[in-house]
Amino acid sequence: MPSRNHLDKIGRKKKKKWTEEAMERALIEVKSGRCTVRQAAKEFGVPKSSLGDRVSGRVTPGSRSGPAQLITSADEELLVEFSLYMSKHGFPLTKQQLVSFASSIYKRQHRRVAFSKLGQTWWLNFRKRQEKNITIQPADNVVRGRTVCVRKEAVDQFFHLLNTVMDTHGLRDKPHQIFNCNETGFQLGRKRVILPKSASLGYKPAPGSRDHVSVLACFSAAGDDIPPFIIYSKAYPGGVCYKTQGPPDALYGWSDSGCITSDLFKKWFLKHFLVHAQKQRPLLLIFDGHKSPVNLEVVEAARKEDVILLCLPPHCSQILQPLDTGLFALLKQHFAAMIGDGCGTDTHFAVSKKEFSVVFKDSYQVAKEEEGVGIVKEGFRKCGIYPLSHFVISEGHLMPSQGMGPVAGPSLSTLAQGLQTVEDLTAAEPTS
């Protein structure tokens, strides 16, 4: 795989010493009949063959030399605009994501091509072409895991962005138009029990009896809900009861892990959120984009439908996710009560995959009643999202910026916006 230095050396060897202006002047002289191709090439210092190609019409005057770009300049400009939009709204693109989006554009134009040709060489050339818009800079260190303290700088930046968005779009007094979506998980299967030592020696658990189910819930700051998105692991349960007897208008999906993926988030946003959300615009949707990575289609649809996507800082769910601060605990307490289990704080539930949606229907209904709506509103207030207030976040949960360790690695950042996109150098590269 070619390195940046290797490509720079090649570029220096093949660098042309003539300018397009000199080529245009030489072309005018030849077409006017005042010079031959050889004379004009010598006088203006341009290659005779290149001038001859332009005179004969084999090459269009002003066209770039070398092989054609894999994606057009217009599409590349849209890609840069998309990257800036994502960074501005808190969704910094990794190198892998940007190349993936570029590959999607390439496949749209070359539907018969089985694989994308965009690899390391394209990436390095793209960076060189867009050096006025993006550059490599050190990324801020990210505190790994859900710790007691989160970075004060990250929280301050988020509230600055949220304040700007609310003022720009007039959302400070419109709780019905401010939404938060978040995912919570349920581990299904056996409960852990205490056995005599002698009994446990011969005890073997039944294989394959544990399943994971996630629920993507979405509520507005006024307590209005979007019907839940239930995600099963590996496959849907058998039969149709899980749909007909589950929560009204719920959406269903599955993934290998039973957790949200980029494709499932696209399905939820395009076919569910936009359908069930109120028609007043604009809408603000706040969520953890690091768990639910968005793709090009979601951003295009959001801009078309006047939905503002706002990403939370990583690892800040415990203080900035409204649904995490009370609603999910209430849901699991009622879910445990429905199955006769008094321990609602446990993440393991003795219920089958087929039965999950039926049991969850009743516990979710609680969230839509007065008690649940009050907890949802209180969650938005505790997080300082609505009413907007940075000061409700306890200083005891925030870690000063000077407590940071070494930088995590290189990143892409937009110079004009002063925003960062983290580059994942360890990610697998598409082949050139």
GROMACS .gro file of C-alpha atoms in nm:
model
  432
    1MET     CA    1   0.000   0.000   0.000
    2PRO     CA    2   0.160   0.334  -0.100
    3SER     CA    3   0.251   0.575   0.176
    4ARG     CA    4   0.198   0.951   0.168
    5ASN     CA    5   0.574   1.010   0.128
    6HIS     CA    6   0.592   0.765  -0.163
    7LEU     CA    7   0.308   0.942  -0.345
    8ASP     CA    8   0.472   1.279  -0.279
    9LYS     CA    9   0.794   1.153  -0.439
   10ILE     CA   10   0.604   1.027  -0.742
   11GLY     CA   11   0.425   1.362  -0.762
   12ARG     CA   12   0.756   1.548  -0.756
   13LYS     CA   13   0.896   1.334  -1.036
   14LYS     CA   14   0.590   1.378  -1.256
   15LYS     CA   15   0.517   1.738  -1.168
   16LYS     CA   16   0.447   1.939  -1.481
   17LYS     CA   17   0.646   2.260  -1.525
   18TRP     CA   18   0.397   2.431  -1.756
   19THR     CA   19   0.075   2.608  -1.667
   20GLU     CA   20  -0.272   2.593  -1.816
   21GLU     CA   21  -0.241   2.962  -1.897
   22ALA     CA   22   0.070   2.897  -2.107
   23MET     CA   23  -0.110   2.608  -2.280
   24GLU     CA   24  -0.410   2.832  -2.362
   25ARG     CA   25  -0.184   3.103  -2.509
   26ALA     CA   26   0.003   2.846  -2.719
   27LEU     CA   27  -0.328   2.702  -2.840
   28ILE     CA   28  -0.448   3.050  -2.946
   29GLU     CA   29  -0.127   3.111  -3.141
   30VAL     CA   30  -0.156   2.779  -3.326
   31LYS     CA   31  -0.526   2.826  -3.408
   32SER     CA   32  -0.462   3.176  -3.536
   33GLY     CA   33  -0.202   3.041  -3.780
   34ARG     CA   34   0.080   3.254  -3.646
   35CYS     CA   35   0.278   2.951  -3.519
   36THR     CA   36   0.310   2.582  -3.583
   37VAL     CA   37   0.258   2.337  -3.298
   38ARG     CA   38   0.635   2.287  -3.264
   39GLN     CA   39   0.706   2.663  -3.259
   40ALA     CA   40   0.432   2.741  -3.008
   41ALA     CA   41   0.538   2.453  -2.778
   42LYS     CA   42   0.895   2.581  -2.776
   43GLU     CA   43   0.797   2.945  -2.728
   44PHE     CA   44   0.555   2.889  -2.438
   45GLY     CA   45   0.736   2.593  -2.278
   46VAL     CA   46   0.459   2.337  -2.309
   47PRO     CA   47   0.478   1.973  -2.427
   48LYS     CA   48   0.436   1.945  -2.804
   49SER     CA   49   0.231   1.626  -2.775
   50SER     CA   50  -0.009   1.780  -2.519
   51LEU     CA   51  -0.052   2.089  -2.735
   52GLY     CA   52  -0.109   1.873  -3.041
   53ASP     CA   53  -0.379   1.675  -2.859
   54ARG     CA   54  -0.564   1.996  -2.778
   55VAL     CA   55  -0.530   2.130  -3.132
   56SER     CA   56  -0.666   1.806  -3.283
   57GLY     CA   57  -0.951   1.786  -3.032
   58ARG     CA   58  -0.841   1.457  -2.875
   59VAL     CA   59  -0.816   1.641  -2.540
   60THR     CA   60  -1.058   1.912  -2.429
   61PRO     CA   61  -0.880   2.239  -2.342
   62GLY     CA   62  -0.874   2.295  -1.965
   63SER     CA   63  -0.927   1.928  -1.878
   64ARG     CA   64  -0.709   1.771  -1.608
   65SER     CA   65  -0.429   1.539  -1.712
   66GLY     CA   66  -0.392   1.180  -1.593
   67PRO     CA   67  -0.662   0.920  -1.526
   68ALA     CA   68  -1.018   1.029  -1.458
   69GLN     CA   69  -1.125   1.081  -1.095
   70LEU     CA   70  -1.316   0.786  -0.951
   71ILE     CA   71  -1.590   1.020  -0.832
   72THR     CA   72  -1.666   1.351  -0.999
   73SER     CA   73  -1.550   1.685  -0.862
   74ALA     CA   74  -1.912   1.782  -0.794
   75ASP     CA   75  -1.971   1.465  -0.590
   76GLU     CA   76  -1.643   1.520  -0.408
   77GLU     CA   77  -1.758   1.869  -0.312
   78LEU     CA   78  -2.082   1.717  -0.178
   79LEU     CA   79  -1.873   1.468   0.020
   80VAL     CA   80  -1.673   1.751   0.178
   81GLU     CA   81  -1.994   1.943   0.252
   82PHE     CA   82  -2.137   1.628   0.410
   83SER     CA   83  -1.823   1.588   0.627
   84LEU     CA   84  -1.847   1.949   0.743
   85TYR     CA   85  -2.216   1.908   0.825
   86MET     CA   86  -2.147   1.593   1.026
   87SER     CA   87  -1.865   1.757   1.220
   88LYS     CA   88  -2.072   2.067   1.287
   89HIS     CA   89  -2.349   1.857   1.442
   90GLY     CA   90  -2.121   1.645   1.659
   91PHE     CA   91  -2.080   1.342   1.429
   92PRO     CA   92  -1.708   1.343   1.345
   93LEU     CA   93  -1.639   1.106   1.056
   94THR     CA   94  -1.358   0.857   1.082
   95LYS     CA   95  -1.137   0.793   0.781
   96GLN     CA   96  -1.307   0.456   0.734
   97GLN     CA   97  -1.653   0.616   0.733
   98LEU     CA   98  -1.555   0.886   0.484
   99VAL     CA   99  -1.409   0.627   0.244
  100SER     CA  100  -1.723   0.417   0.292
  101PHE     CA  101  -1.947   0.713   0.200
  102ALA     CA  102  -1.728   0.787  -0.103
  103SER     CA  103  -1.759   0.421  -0.205
  104SER     CA  104  -2.139   0.450  -0.182
  105ILE     CA  105  -2.128   0.746  -0.422
  106TYR     CA  106  -1.899   0.550  -0.657
  107LYS     CA  107  -2.134   0.249  -0.656
  108ARG     CA  108  -2.430   0.472  -0.743
  109GLN     CA  109  -2.248   0.576  -1.061
  110HIS     CA  110  -2.109   0.228  -1.140
  111ARG     CA  111  -2.389  -0.013  -1.053
  112ARG     CA  112  -2.235  -0.297  -1.254
  113VAL     CA  113  -1.908  -0.285  -1.059
  114ALA     CA  114  -1.900  -0.557  -0.792
  115PHE     CA  115  -1.657  -0.376  -0.560
  116SER     CA  116  -1.538  -0.025  -0.491
  117LYS     CA  117  -1.200   0.089  -0.623
  118LEU     CA  118  -1.158   0.353  -0.354
  119GLY     CA  119  -0.864   0.267  -0.133
  120GLN     CA  120  -0.555   0.416   0.026
  121THR     CA  121  -0.436   0.587  -0.294
  122TRP     CA  122  -0.773   0.758  -0.343
  123TRP     CA  123  -0.777   0.863   0.023
  124LEU     CA  124  -0.432   1.023   0.006
  125ASN     CA  125  -0.514   1.203  -0.319
  126PHE     CA  126  -0.846   1.320  -0.176
  127ARG     CA  127  -0.668   1.464   0.127
  128LYS     CA  128  -0.425   1.644  -0.102
  129ARG     CA  129  -0.704   1.788  -0.318
  130GLN     CA  130  -0.899   1.902  -0.010
  131GLU     CA  131  -0.607   2.027   0.199
  132LYS     CA  132  -0.771   2.371   0.221
  133ASN     CA  133  -1.077   2.216   0.390
  134ILE     CA  134  -0.937   1.931   0.600
  135THR     CA  135  -0.607   1.860   0.769
  136ILE     CA  136  -0.450   1.616   1.014
  137GLN     CA  137  -0.433   1.731   1.375
  138PRO     CA  138  -0.399   1.555   1.712
  139ALA     CA  139  -0.732   1.444   1.855
  140ASP     CA  140  -0.833   1.507   2.214
  141ASN     CA  141  -0.796   1.210   2.441
  142VAL     CA  142  -1.123   1.027   2.508
  143VAL     CA  143  -1.189   0.882   2.851
  144ARG     CA  144  -1.257   0.514   2.792
  145GLY     CA  145  -1.555   0.345   2.951
  146ARG     CA  146  -1.839   0.491   3.156
  147THR     CA  147  -1.650   0.659   3.439
  148VAL     CA  148  -1.776   0.864   3.731
  149CYS     CA  149  -1.633   1.180   3.574
  150VAL     CA  150  -1.657   1.297   3.215
  151ARG     CA  151  -1.462   1.572   3.049
  152LYS     CA  152  -1.588   1.919   3.132
  153GLU     CA  153  -1.461   2.048   2.797
  154ALA     CA  154  -1.674   1.795   2.604
  155VAL     CA  155  -1.988   1.887   2.802
  156ASP     CA  156  -1.921   2.260   2.758
  157GLN     CA  157  -1.881   2.216   2.381
  158PHE     CA  158  -2.203   2.015   2.361
  159PHE     CA  159  -2.407   2.280   2.545
  160HIS     CA  160  -2.254   2.555   2.333
  161LEU     CA  161  -2.365   2.367   2.021
  162LEU     CA  162  -2.709   2.290   2.168
  163ASN     CA  163  -2.756   2.655   2.264
  164THR     CA  164  -2.665   2.766   1.910
  165VAL     CA  165  -2.902   2.514   1.749
  166MET     CA  166  -3.196   2.607   1.974
  167ASP     CA  167  -3.149   2.980   1.921
  168THR     CA  168  -3.100   2.945   1.545
  169HIS     CA  169  -3.413   2.733   1.498
  170GLY     CA  170  -3.631   2.886   1.771
  171LEU     CA  171  -3.670   2.567   1.978
  172ARG     CA  172  -3.623   2.701   2.332
  173ASP     CA  173  -3.999   2.696   2.403
  174LYS     CA  174  -4.098   2.398   2.183
  175PRO     CA  175  -4.056   2.077   2.385
  176HIS     CA  176  -4.277   1.881   2.143
  177GLN     CA  177  -4.012   1.929   1.874
  178ILE     CA  178  -3.710   1.815   2.081
  179PHE     CA  179  -3.651   1.437   2.078
  180ASN     CA  180  -3.405   1.199   2.237
  181CYS     CA  181  -3.361   0.838   2.126
  182ASN     CA  182  -3.160   0.580   2.315
  183GLU     CA  183  -3.109   0.205   2.326
  184THR     CA  184  -3.141  -0.025   2.626
  185GLY     CA  185  -3.076  -0.398   2.641
  186PHE     CA  186  -3.250  -0.702   2.793
  187GLN     CA  187  -3.062  -1.028   2.846
  188LEU     CA  188  -3.311  -1.313   2.820
  189GLY     CA  189  -3.282  -1.666   2.955
  190ARG     CA  190  -3.175  -1.822   3.279
  191LYS     CA  191  -3.136  -1.642   3.609
  192ARG     CA  192  -2.832  -1.713   3.824
  193VAL     CA  193  -2.928  -1.921   4.126
  194ILE     CA  194  -2.752  -2.041   4.440
  195LEU     CA  195  -2.702  -2.418   4.457
  196PRO     CA  196  -2.539  -2.651   4.708
  197LYS     CA  197  -2.176  -2.715   4.618
  198SER     CA  198  -2.243  -3.084   4.554
  199ALA     CA  199  -2.534  -3.004   4.319
  200SER     CA  200  -2.337  -2.751   4.118
  201LEU     CA  201  -2.062  -3.002   4.034
  202GLY     CA  202  -2.286  -3.196   3.800
  203TYR     CA  203  -2.486  -2.899   3.675
  204LYS     CA  204  -2.453  -2.810   3.306
  205PRO     CA  205  -2.654  -2.520   3.163
  206ALA     CA  206  -2.859  -2.587   2.851
  207PRO     CA  207  -2.676  -2.450   2.547
  208GLY     CA  208  -2.821  -2.169   2.338
  209SER     CA  209  -3.089  -2.063   2.586
  210ARG     CA  210  -2.977  -1.700   2.620
  211ASP     CA  211  -3.085  -1.423   2.385
  212HIS     CA  212  -3.027  -1.051   2.380
  213VAL     CA  213  -3.298  -0.803   2.282
  214SER     CA  214  -3.252  -0.428   2.253
  215VAL     CA  215  -3.518  -0.160   2.250
  216LEU     CA  216  -3.463   0.177   2.081
  217ALA     CA  217  -3.697   0.420   2.257
  218CYS     CA  218  -3.761   0.778   2.151
  219PHE     CA  219  -3.944   1.050   2.346
  220SER     CA  220  -3.987   1.424   2.314
  221ALA     CA  221  -3.919   1.671   2.595
  222ALA     CA  222  -4.300   1.700   2.627
  223GLY     CA  223  -4.332   1.325   2.692
  224ASP     CA  224  -4.462   1.227   2.346
  225ASP     CA  225  -4.327   0.895   2.220
  226ILE     CA  226  -4.228   0.737   1.892
  227PRO     CA  227  -4.336   0.369   1.908
  228PRO     CA  228  -4.041   0.151   2.015
  229PHE     CA  229  -3.802  -0.034   1.785
  230ILE     CA  230  -3.741  -0.389   1.914
  231ILE     CA  231  -3.421  -0.554   1.791
  232TYR     CA  232  -3.369  -0.930   1.831
  233SER     CA  233  -3.039  -1.114   1.821
  234LYS     CA  234  -2.957  -1.346   1.528
  235ALA     CA  235  -3.315  -1.379   1.393
  236TYR     CA  236  -3.679  -1.298   1.452
  237PRO     CA  237  -3.868  -1.529   1.692
  238GLY     CA  238  -4.093  -1.782   1.524
  239GLY     CA  239  -4.456  -1.707   1.447
  240VAL     CA  240  -4.628  -1.368   1.422
  241CYS     CA  241  -4.744  -1.324   1.782
  242TYR     CA  242  -4.446  -1.109   1.865
  243LYS     CA  243  -4.582  -0.849   1.619
  244THR     CA  244  -4.956  -0.880   1.669
  245GLN     CA  245  -4.938  -0.886   2.051
  246GLY     CA  246  -4.650  -0.642   2.098
  247PRO     CA  247  -4.663  -0.264   2.156
  248PRO     CA  248  -4.892  -0.084   1.908
  249ASP     CA  249  -4.714   0.039   1.591
  250ALA     CA  250  -4.379  -0.097   1.712
  251LEU     CA  251  -4.102  -0.161   1.460
  252TYR     CA  252  -3.905  -0.486   1.460
  253GLY     CA  253  -3.560  -0.582   1.337
  254TRP     CA  254  -3.269  -0.813   1.409
  255SER     CA  255  -2.892  -0.810   1.405
  256ASP     CA  256  -2.624  -1.062   1.495
  257SER     CA  257  -2.566  -0.899   1.833
  258GLY     CA  258  -2.921  -0.786   1.901
  259CYS     CA  259  -2.803  -0.423   1.910
  260ILE     CA  260  -2.859  -0.126   1.683
  261THR     CA  261  -2.648  -0.103   1.366
  262SER     CA  262  -2.606   0.164   1.102
  263ASP     CA  263  -2.850  -0.010   0.865
  264LEU     CA  264  -3.108  -0.064   1.140
  265PHE     CA  265  -3.083   0.301   1.245
  266LYS     CA  266  -3.144   0.401   0.883
  267LYS     CA  267  -3.451   0.174   0.874
  268TRP     CA  268  -3.581   0.326   1.198
  269PHE     CA  269  -3.522   0.687   1.094
  270LEU     CA  270  -3.659   0.665   0.738
  271LYS     CA  271  -3.951   0.427   0.791
  272HIS     CA  272  -4.046   0.492   1.152
  273PHE     CA  273  -3.931   0.820   1.303
  274LEU     CA  274  -4.026   1.035   1.004
  275VAL     CA  275  -4.362   0.856   0.983
  276HIS     CA  276  -4.462   0.890   1.349
  277ALA     CA  277  -4.298   1.223   1.439
  278GLN     CA  278  -4.523   1.527   1.438
  279LYS     CA  279  -4.539   1.735   1.122
  280GLN     CA  280  -4.421   2.061   1.280
  281ARG     CA  281  -4.069   2.155   1.175
  282PRO     CA  282  -3.790   2.179   1.250
  283LEU     CA  283  -3.734   1.879   1.477
  284LEU     CA  284  -3.426   1.824   1.691
  285LEU     CA  285  -3.314   1.463   1.743
  286ILE     CA  286  -3.044   1.411   2.008
  287PHE     CA  287  -2.878   1.072   2.034
  288ASP     CA  288  -2.551   0.888   2.078
  289GLY     CA  289  -2.413   0.878   1.725
  290HIS     CA  290  -2.119   0.669   1.842
  291LYS     CA  291  -2.355   0.379   1.922
  292SER     CA  292  -2.585   0.441   1.626
  293PRO     CA  293  -2.359   0.557   1.342
  294VAL     CA  294  -2.551   0.749   1.078
  295ASN     CA  295  -2.498   0.705   0.706
  296LEU     CA  296  -2.534   0.923   0.400
  297GLU     CA  297  -2.902   0.841   0.336
  298VAL     CA  298  -3.000   0.938   0.692
  299VAL     CA  299  -2.827   1.277   0.672
  300GLU     CA  300  -2.974   1.349   0.327
  301ALA     CA  301  -3.324   1.262   0.449
  302ALA     CA  302  -3.280   1.465   0.769
  303ARG     CA  303  -3.177   1.777   0.578
  304LYS     CA  304  -3.465   1.730   0.334
  305GLU     CA  305  -3.720   1.681   0.616
  306ASP     CA  306  -3.578   1.966   0.830
  307VAL     CA  307  -3.467   1.737   1.112
  308ILE     CA  308  -3.155   1.848   1.301
  309LEU     CA  309  -2.936   1.556   1.407
  310LEU     CA  310  -2.730   1.634   1.718
  311CYS     CA  311  -2.475   1.391   1.856
  312LEU     CA  312  -2.396   1.355   2.225
  313PRO     CA  313  -2.031   1.344   2.334
  314PRO     CA  314  -1.897   0.988   2.379
  315HIS     CA  315  -1.932   0.822   2.721
  316CYS     CA  316  -2.162   1.091   2.862
  317SER     CA  317  -2.488   0.893   2.867
  318GLN     CA  318  -2.514   0.888   3.246
  319ILE     CA  319  -2.544   1.269   3.261
  320LEU     CA  320  -2.669   1.378   2.916
  321GLN     CA  321  -2.910   1.104   2.802
  322PRO     CA  322  -3.262   1.196   2.926
  323LEU     CA  323  -3.395   0.841   2.886
  324ASP     CA  324  -3.099   0.695   3.075
  325THR     CA  325  -3.163   0.905   3.384
  326GLY     CA  326  -3.487   0.735   3.492
  327LEU     CA  327  -3.715   0.598   3.222
  328PHE     CA  328  -3.515   0.283   3.144
  329ALA     CA  329  -3.494   0.190   3.513
  330LEU     CA  330  -3.873   0.229   3.539
  331LEU     CA  331  -3.925   0.014   3.228
  332LYS     CA  332  -3.711  -0.270   3.363
  333GLN     CA  333  -3.874  -0.257   3.706
  334HIS     CA  334  -4.218  -0.299   3.552
  335PHE     CA  335  -4.088  -0.560   3.307
  336ALA     CA  336  -3.950  -0.763   3.599
  337ALA     CA  337  -4.280  -0.725   3.784
  338MET     CA  338  -4.473  -0.858   3.482
  339ILE     CA  339  -4.277  -1.183   3.483
  340GLY     CA  340  -4.294  -1.220   3.862
  341ASP     CA  341  -3.932  -1.124   3.919
  342GLY     CA  342  -3.878  -0.884   4.207
  343CYS     CA  343  -3.527  -0.780   4.099
  344GLY     CA  344  -3.578  -0.508   3.842
  345THR     CA  345  -3.218  -0.393   3.861
  346ASP     CA  346  -3.086  -0.714   3.706
  347THR     CA  347  -3.026  -0.713   3.329
  348HIS     CA  348  -3.116  -1.084   3.298
  349PHE     CA  349  -3.483  -1.177   3.262
  350ALA     CA  350  -3.637  -1.524   3.263
  351VAL     CA  351  -3.854  -1.478   2.956
  352SER     CA  352  -3.829  -1.629   2.609
  353LYS     CA  353  -3.765  -1.447   2.284
  354LYS     CA  354  -4.120  -1.514   2.165
  355GLU     CA  355  -4.272  -1.379   2.484
  356PHE     CA  356  -4.060  -1.063   2.506
  357SER     CA  357  -4.274  -0.822   2.302
  358VAL     CA  358  -4.595  -0.940   2.474
  359VAL     CA  359  -4.451  -0.872   2.820
  360PHE     CA  360  -4.279  -0.554   2.711
  361LYS     CA  361  -4.606  -0.414   2.574
  362ASP     CA  362  -4.753  -0.370   2.923
  363SER     CA  363  -4.435  -0.234   3.082
  364TYR     CA  364  -4.390   0.016   2.796
  365GLN     CA  365  -4.748   0.133   2.840
  366VAL     CA  366  -4.646   0.260   3.185
  367ALA     CA  367  -4.397   0.494   3.019
  368LYS     CA  368  -4.680   0.655   2.824
  369GLU     CA  369  -4.893   0.710   3.134
  370GLU     CA  370  -4.868   0.998   3.377
  371GLU     CA  371  -4.587   0.847   3.587
  372GLY     CA  372  -4.369   0.767   3.285
  373VAL     CA  373  -4.431   1.101   3.114
  374GLY     CA  374  -4.328   1.281   3.431
  375ILE     CA  375  -4.005   1.080   3.449
  376VAL     CA  376  -3.928   1.155   3.082
  377LYS     CA  377  -3.977   1.529   3.137
  378GLU     CA  378  -3.767   1.513   3.453
  379GLY     CA  379  -3.495   1.333   3.254
  380PHE     CA  380  -3.475   1.619   3.003
  381ARG     CA  381  -3.462   1.866   3.293
  382LYS     CA  382  -3.188   1.675   3.480
  383CYS     CA  383  -2.974   1.668   3.167
  384GLY     CA  384  -3.021   2.041   3.109
  385ILE     CA  385  -3.165   1.988   2.760
  386TYR     CA  386  -3.514   2.122   2.828
  387PRO     CA  387  -3.542   2.373   2.976
  388LEU     CA  388  -3.196   2.449   2.842
  389SER     CA  389  -2.959   2.495   3.135
  390HIS     CA  390  -2.593   2.405   3.153
  391PHE     CA  391  -2.587   2.467   3.529
  392VAL     CA  392  -2.797   2.164   3.629
  393ILE     CA  393  -2.501   1.935   3.553
  394SER     CA  394  -2.318   1.873   3.879
  395GLU     CA  395  -1.953   1.982   3.880
  396GLY     CA  396  -1.879   1.662   4.070
  397HIS     CA  397  -1.950   1.462   3.751
  398LEU     CA  398  -1.711   1.665   3.539
  399MET     CA  399  -1.338   1.624   3.503
  400PRO     CA  400  -1.123   1.931   3.423
  401SER     CA  401  -0.950   1.935   3.084
  402GLN     CA  402  -0.605   1.957   3.243
  403GLY     CA  403  -0.655   1.608   3.385
  404MET     CA  404  -0.625   1.466   3.036
  405GLY     CA  405  -0.367   1.211   2.935
  406PRO     CA  406  -0.176   1.186   2.607
  407VAL     CA  407  -0.354   1.233   2.278
  408ALA     CA  408  -0.535   0.936   2.132
  409GLY     CA  409  -0.410   0.970   1.775
  410PRO     CA  410  -0.441   1.170   1.454
  411SER     CA  411  -0.771   1.316   1.338
  412LEU     CA  412  -0.934   1.497   1.050
  413SER     CA  413  -1.052   1.846   1.136
  414THR     CA  414  -1.222   2.116   0.937
  415LEU     CA  415  -1.019   2.434   0.941
  416ALA     CA  416  -1.305   2.668   0.862
  417GLN     CA  417  -1.532   2.529   1.134
  418GLY     CA  418  -1.262   2.443   1.389
  419LEU     CA  419  -1.422   2.099   1.439
  420GLN     CA  420  -1.256   1.761   1.465
  421THR     CA  421  -1.311   1.420   1.307
  422VAL     CA  422  -1.120   1.131   1.460
  423GLU     CA  423  -0.926   0.913   1.216
  424ASP     CA  424  -0.922   0.544   1.294
  425LEU     CA  425  -0.583   0.429   1.170
  426THR     CA  426  -0.636   0.077   1.299
  427ALA     CA  427  -0.946   0.016   1.084
  428ALA     CA  428  -0.919  -0.215   0.786
  429GLU     CA  429  -0.861  -0.031   0.460
  430PRO     CA  430  -1.051  -0.094   0.134
  431THR     CA  431  -0.822  -0.234  -0.130
  432SER     CA  432  -0.681   0.006  -0.389
   0.00000   0.00000   0.00000
